XYZ file of C-alpha atoms in Angstrom:
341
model
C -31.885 -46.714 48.960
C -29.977 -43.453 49.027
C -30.890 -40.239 50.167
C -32.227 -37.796 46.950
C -29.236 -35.721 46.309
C -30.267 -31.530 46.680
C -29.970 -29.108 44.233
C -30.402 -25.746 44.827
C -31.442 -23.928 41.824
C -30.428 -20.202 42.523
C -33.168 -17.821 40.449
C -35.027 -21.255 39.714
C -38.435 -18.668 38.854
C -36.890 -17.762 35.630
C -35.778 -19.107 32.134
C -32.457 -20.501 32.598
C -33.118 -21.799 36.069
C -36.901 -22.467 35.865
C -35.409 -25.304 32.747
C -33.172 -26.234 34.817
C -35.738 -27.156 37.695
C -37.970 -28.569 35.366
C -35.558 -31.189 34.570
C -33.895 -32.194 37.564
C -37.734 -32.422 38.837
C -38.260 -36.017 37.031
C -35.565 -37.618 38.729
C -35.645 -39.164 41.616
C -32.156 -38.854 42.358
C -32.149 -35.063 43.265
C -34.613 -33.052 45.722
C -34.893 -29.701 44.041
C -35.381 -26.614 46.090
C -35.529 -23.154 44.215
C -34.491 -19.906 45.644
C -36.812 -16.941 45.598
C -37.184 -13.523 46.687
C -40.423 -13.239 47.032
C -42.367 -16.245 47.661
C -45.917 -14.523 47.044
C -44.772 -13.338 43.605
C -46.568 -14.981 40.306
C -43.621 -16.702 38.923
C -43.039 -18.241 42.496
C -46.744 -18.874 43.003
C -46.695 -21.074 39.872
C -43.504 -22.837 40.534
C -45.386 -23.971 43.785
C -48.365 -25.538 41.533
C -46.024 -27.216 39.566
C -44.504 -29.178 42.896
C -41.301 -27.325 43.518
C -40.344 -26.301 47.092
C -39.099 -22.741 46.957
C -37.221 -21.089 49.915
C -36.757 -17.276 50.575
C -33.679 -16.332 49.714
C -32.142 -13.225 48.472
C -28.694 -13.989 46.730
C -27.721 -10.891 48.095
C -28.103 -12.114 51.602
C -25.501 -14.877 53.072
C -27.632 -15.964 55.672
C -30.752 -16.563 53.774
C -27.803 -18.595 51.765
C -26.563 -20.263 54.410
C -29.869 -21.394 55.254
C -30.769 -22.623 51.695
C -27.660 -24.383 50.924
C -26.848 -26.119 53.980
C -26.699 -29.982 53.744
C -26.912 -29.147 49.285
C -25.037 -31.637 47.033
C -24.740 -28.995 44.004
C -26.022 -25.507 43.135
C -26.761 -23.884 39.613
C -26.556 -20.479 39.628
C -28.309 -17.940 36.703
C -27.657 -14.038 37.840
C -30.323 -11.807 35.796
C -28.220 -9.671 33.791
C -31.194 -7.743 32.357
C -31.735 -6.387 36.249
C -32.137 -2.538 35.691
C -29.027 -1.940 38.508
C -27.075 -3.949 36.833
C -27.597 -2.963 32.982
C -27.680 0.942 34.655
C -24.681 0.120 36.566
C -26.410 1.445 39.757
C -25.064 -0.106 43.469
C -23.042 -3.501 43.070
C -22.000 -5.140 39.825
C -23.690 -8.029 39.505
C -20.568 -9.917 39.529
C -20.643 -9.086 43.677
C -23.856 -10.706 43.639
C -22.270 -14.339 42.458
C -19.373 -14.147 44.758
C -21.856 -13.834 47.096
C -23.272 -17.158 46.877
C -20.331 -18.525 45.490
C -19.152 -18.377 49.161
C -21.825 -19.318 50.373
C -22.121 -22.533 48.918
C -18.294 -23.175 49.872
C -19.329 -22.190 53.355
C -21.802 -25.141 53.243
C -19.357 -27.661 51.791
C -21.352 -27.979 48.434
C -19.220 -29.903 45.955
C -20.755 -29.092 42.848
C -21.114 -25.914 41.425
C -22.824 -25.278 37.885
C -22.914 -21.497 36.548
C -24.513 -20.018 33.525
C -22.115 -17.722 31.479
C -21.210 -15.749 28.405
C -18.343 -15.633 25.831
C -15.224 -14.491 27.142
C -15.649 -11.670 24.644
C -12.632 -9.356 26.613
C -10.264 -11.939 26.619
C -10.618 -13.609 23.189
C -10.886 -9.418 21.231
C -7.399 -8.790 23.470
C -9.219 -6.248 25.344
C -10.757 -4.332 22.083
C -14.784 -5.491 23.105
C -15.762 -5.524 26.370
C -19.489 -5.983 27.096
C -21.051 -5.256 31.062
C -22.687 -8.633 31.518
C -20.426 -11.055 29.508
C -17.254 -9.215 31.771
C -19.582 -9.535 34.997
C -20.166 -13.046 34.111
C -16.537 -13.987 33.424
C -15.739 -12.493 36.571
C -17.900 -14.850 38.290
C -16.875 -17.769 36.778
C -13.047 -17.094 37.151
C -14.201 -16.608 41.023
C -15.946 -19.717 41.315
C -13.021 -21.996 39.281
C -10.815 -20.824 42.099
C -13.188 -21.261 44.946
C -12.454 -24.775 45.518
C -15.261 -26.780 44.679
C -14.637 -30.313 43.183
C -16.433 -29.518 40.088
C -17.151 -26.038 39.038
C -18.771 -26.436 35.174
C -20.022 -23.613 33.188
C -22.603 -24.419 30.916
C -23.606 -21.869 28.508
C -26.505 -21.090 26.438
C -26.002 -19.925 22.673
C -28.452 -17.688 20.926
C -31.803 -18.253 22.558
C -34.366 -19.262 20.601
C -36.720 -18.115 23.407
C -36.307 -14.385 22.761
C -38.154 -14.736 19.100
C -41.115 -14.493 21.396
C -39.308 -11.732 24.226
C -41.128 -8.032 23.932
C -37.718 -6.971 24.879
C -35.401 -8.811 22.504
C -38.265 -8.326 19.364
C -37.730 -4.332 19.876
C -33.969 -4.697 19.859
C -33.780 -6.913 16.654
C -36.746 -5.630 14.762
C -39.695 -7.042 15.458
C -39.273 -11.055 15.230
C -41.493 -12.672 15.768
C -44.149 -10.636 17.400
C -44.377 -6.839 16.519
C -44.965 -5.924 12.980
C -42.569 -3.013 12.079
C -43.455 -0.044 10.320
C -44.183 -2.239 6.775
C -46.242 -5.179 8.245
C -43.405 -7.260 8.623
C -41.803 -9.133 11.244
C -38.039 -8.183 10.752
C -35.025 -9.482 12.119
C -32.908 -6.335 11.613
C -29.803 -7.879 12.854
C -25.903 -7.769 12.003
C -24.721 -10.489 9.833
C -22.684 -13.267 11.518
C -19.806 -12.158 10.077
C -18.205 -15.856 8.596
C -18.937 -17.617 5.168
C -21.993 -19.679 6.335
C -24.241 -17.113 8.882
C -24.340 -20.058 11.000
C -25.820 -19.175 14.875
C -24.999 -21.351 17.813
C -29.320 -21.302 18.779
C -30.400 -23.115 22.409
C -33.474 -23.541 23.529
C -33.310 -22.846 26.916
C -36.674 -24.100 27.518
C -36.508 -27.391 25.762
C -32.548 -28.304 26.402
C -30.492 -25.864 28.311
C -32.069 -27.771 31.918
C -30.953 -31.017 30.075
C -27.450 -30.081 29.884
C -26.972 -29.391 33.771
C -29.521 -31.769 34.391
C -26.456 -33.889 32.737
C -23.668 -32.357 34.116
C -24.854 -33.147 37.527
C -24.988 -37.116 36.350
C -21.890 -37.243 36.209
C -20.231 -33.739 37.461
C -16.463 -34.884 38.168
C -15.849 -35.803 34.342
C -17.199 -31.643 33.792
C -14.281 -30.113 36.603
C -13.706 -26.889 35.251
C -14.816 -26.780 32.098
C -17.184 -24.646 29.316
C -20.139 -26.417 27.682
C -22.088 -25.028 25.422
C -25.352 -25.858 25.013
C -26.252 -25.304 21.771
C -29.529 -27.185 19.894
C -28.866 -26.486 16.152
C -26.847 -24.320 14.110
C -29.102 -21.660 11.620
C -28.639 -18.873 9.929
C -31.146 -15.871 10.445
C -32.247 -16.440 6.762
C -33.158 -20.314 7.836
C -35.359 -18.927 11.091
C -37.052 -16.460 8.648
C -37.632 -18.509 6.111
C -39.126 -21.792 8.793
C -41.496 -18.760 9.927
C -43.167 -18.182 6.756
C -43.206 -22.031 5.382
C -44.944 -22.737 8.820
C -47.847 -20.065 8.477
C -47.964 -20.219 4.995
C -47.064 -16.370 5.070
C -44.385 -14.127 3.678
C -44.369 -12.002 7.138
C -40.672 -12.595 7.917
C -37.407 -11.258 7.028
C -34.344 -11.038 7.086
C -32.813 -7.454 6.901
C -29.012 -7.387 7.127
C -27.710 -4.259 9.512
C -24.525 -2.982 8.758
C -24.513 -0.259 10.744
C -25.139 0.005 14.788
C -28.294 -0.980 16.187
C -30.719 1.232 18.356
C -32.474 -0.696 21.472
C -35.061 0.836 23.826
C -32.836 1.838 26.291
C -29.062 3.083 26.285
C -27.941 0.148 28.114
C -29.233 -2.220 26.344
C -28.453 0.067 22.614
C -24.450 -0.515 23.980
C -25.234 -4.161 24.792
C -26.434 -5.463 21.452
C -23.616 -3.342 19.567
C -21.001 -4.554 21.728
C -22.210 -8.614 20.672
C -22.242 -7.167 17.020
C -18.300 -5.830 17.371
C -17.730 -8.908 19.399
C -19.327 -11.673 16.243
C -17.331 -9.182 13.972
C -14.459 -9.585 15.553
C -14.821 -13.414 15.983
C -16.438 -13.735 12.467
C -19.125 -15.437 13.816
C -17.225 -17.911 16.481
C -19.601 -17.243 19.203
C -18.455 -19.605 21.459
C -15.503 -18.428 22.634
C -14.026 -18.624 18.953
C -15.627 -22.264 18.106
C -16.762 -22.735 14.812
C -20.628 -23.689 14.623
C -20.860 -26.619 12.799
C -21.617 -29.892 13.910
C -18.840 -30.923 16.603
C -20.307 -27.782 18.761
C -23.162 -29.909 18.615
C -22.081 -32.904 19.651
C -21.936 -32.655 23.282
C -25.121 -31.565 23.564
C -26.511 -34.485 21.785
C -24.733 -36.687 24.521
C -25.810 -34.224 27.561
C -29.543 -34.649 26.157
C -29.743 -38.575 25.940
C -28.278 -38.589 29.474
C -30.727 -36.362 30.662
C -33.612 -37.667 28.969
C -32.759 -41.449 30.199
C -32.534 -39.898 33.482
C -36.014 -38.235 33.001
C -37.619 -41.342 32.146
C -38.743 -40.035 29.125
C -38.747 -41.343 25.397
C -36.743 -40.468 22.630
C -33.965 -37.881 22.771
C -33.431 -35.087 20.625
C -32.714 -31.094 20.735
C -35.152 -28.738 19.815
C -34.830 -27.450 16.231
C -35.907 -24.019 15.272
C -38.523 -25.366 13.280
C -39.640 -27.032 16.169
C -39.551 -24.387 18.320
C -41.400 -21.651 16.266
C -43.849 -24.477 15.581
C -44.683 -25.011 19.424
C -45.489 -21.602 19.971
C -46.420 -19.511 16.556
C -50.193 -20.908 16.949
C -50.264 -18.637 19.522
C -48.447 -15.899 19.103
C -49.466 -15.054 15.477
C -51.525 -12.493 15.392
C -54.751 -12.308 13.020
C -53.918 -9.114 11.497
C -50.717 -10.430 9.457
C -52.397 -13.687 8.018
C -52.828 -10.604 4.621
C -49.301 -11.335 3.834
């Protein structure tokens, strides 16, 4: 019998990597080992319970990369673009921290590379919409598709369904789905998609995005070099409003169509969420690198999930709807107070 193949999950504590761990976890085919900076912290604590072998290792630090990758068979890689220095543009763009372990992992000989990216909103608006993380991103991923791997495959997430329930993402978009605005309501006071059908590209990263690199690395060499996207269904902001209420038997969401700019918490993140509106505007809604969301978009990550999910050992395969999403975790989010409405 073969030797487990390792993958080292770079930020494997958090969303995008901490799916992507749980995944690979049911397979017998891969040893997982997770990264971490701090080893005592909570989320790293927890990852322990659950039966993952984490490793200190800064992805600012080469060594500590080294160390980590040596003997590795593939690497996914998730940098935090919501890190303070990096959203306040303080020390190195976070695009230094992938080249980083970019080289590090070509250092070790590791033949797969998987990276988690964003539109190419620069390229595709000829320059007229540039957002900090999607460029930083880019940057990275242009980097690594050069770096010599055998397979280098980003796989991207769409709209997250995860950041209904995200104090951060709720304040930006108005509320949705956990703080009531000023009327009782939980508002998504968002830009309009800007195409004929509102459709939104919407992943779950818990419930699919691990699938789809869990997938990838099945079968990496038939990936080389390209973009997946990730996406689990295609809804418009009306739909996810409208699923809300017909769940809690409530009228407590909305939708409230912004036509002017949006106001975050912070600056950074203010410029952030106006530079995705100009960038949807400009691609009337194509998302994904100008694709149309309808159901081809879809497609591949129908086929990335029944790979995955034959590879789990598990039952029947299908992504996670909104509907089922909200439904998994409105029981205990809702709060009391709005059951009035």
């Amino acid at each position: 019998m073969a030797s487990p193949k390792k993958i080292v999950v770079i930020g494997g504590t958090g969303m995008f990597g901490g799916s992507v761990a749980h995944s690979l976890k049911d397979n017998s085919e891969f040893e997982v080992v997770l990264t971490t900076r701090d080893p005592n912290s909570p989320k790293a604590c927890k990852r322990r319970e659950e039966g993952f072998v984490l490793v200190k290792a800064d992805s600012w630090n080469a060594a500590e990369l080294d160390l980590v990758m040596a003997g590795a068979y593939g690497v996914f890689l998730n940098t935090d673009s919501d890190d303070l220095n990096f959203k306040n543009e303080i020390g190195l763009p976070e695009s230094a921290m992938g080249k980083i372990v970019i080289d590090a992992a070509i250092c070790q000989s590791v033949k797969y590379f998987v990276f988690s990216g964003l539109p190419q909103s620069k390229r595709i608006t000829n320059g007229e919409v540039s957002i900090l993380s999607f460029e930083n991103k880019n940057a990275m991923a242009n980097y690594g598709r050069k770096a010599g791997f055998e397979a280098f495959v980003e796989v991207n997430c769409g709209w997250a369904m995860d950041i209904f329930f995200m104090e951060t993402y709720a304040n930006a978009f108005g509320g949705f789905a956990t703080i009531p605005d000023s009327e009782g309501f939980l508002s998504l006071k968002i830009f309009p998609m800007s195409n004929d059908s509102g459709l939104i590209p919407w992943t779950s990263v818990r419930d699919n995005y691990g699938d789809a690199v869990h997938a990838v690395f099945l079968e990496p060499s038939k990936c080389a070099n390209r973009i997946i996207w990730a996406i689990s269904e295609a809804a418009t902001f009306q739909d996810v409003a409208d699923t809300y209420n017909r769940l809690t038997g409530t009228q407590v969401a909305r939708f409230v169509p912004q036509t002017e700019p949006l106001k975050a918490s912070t600056p950074s993140k203010t410029k952030e969420v106006n530079g995705l509106r100009n960038y949807c505007h400009y691609t009337q809604g194509k998302y994904c690198n100008n694709q149309v969301t309808d159901d081809r978009l879809l497609e591949k990550m129908r086929e990335l999930k029944t790979l995955a999910t034959k590879a789990r050992g598990k039952g029947h395969a299908s992504t996670r709807s909104v509907e089922g999403f909200l439904r998994d975790n409105i029981t205990v989010k809702l709060q009391p107070s709005l059951s009035k409405f």
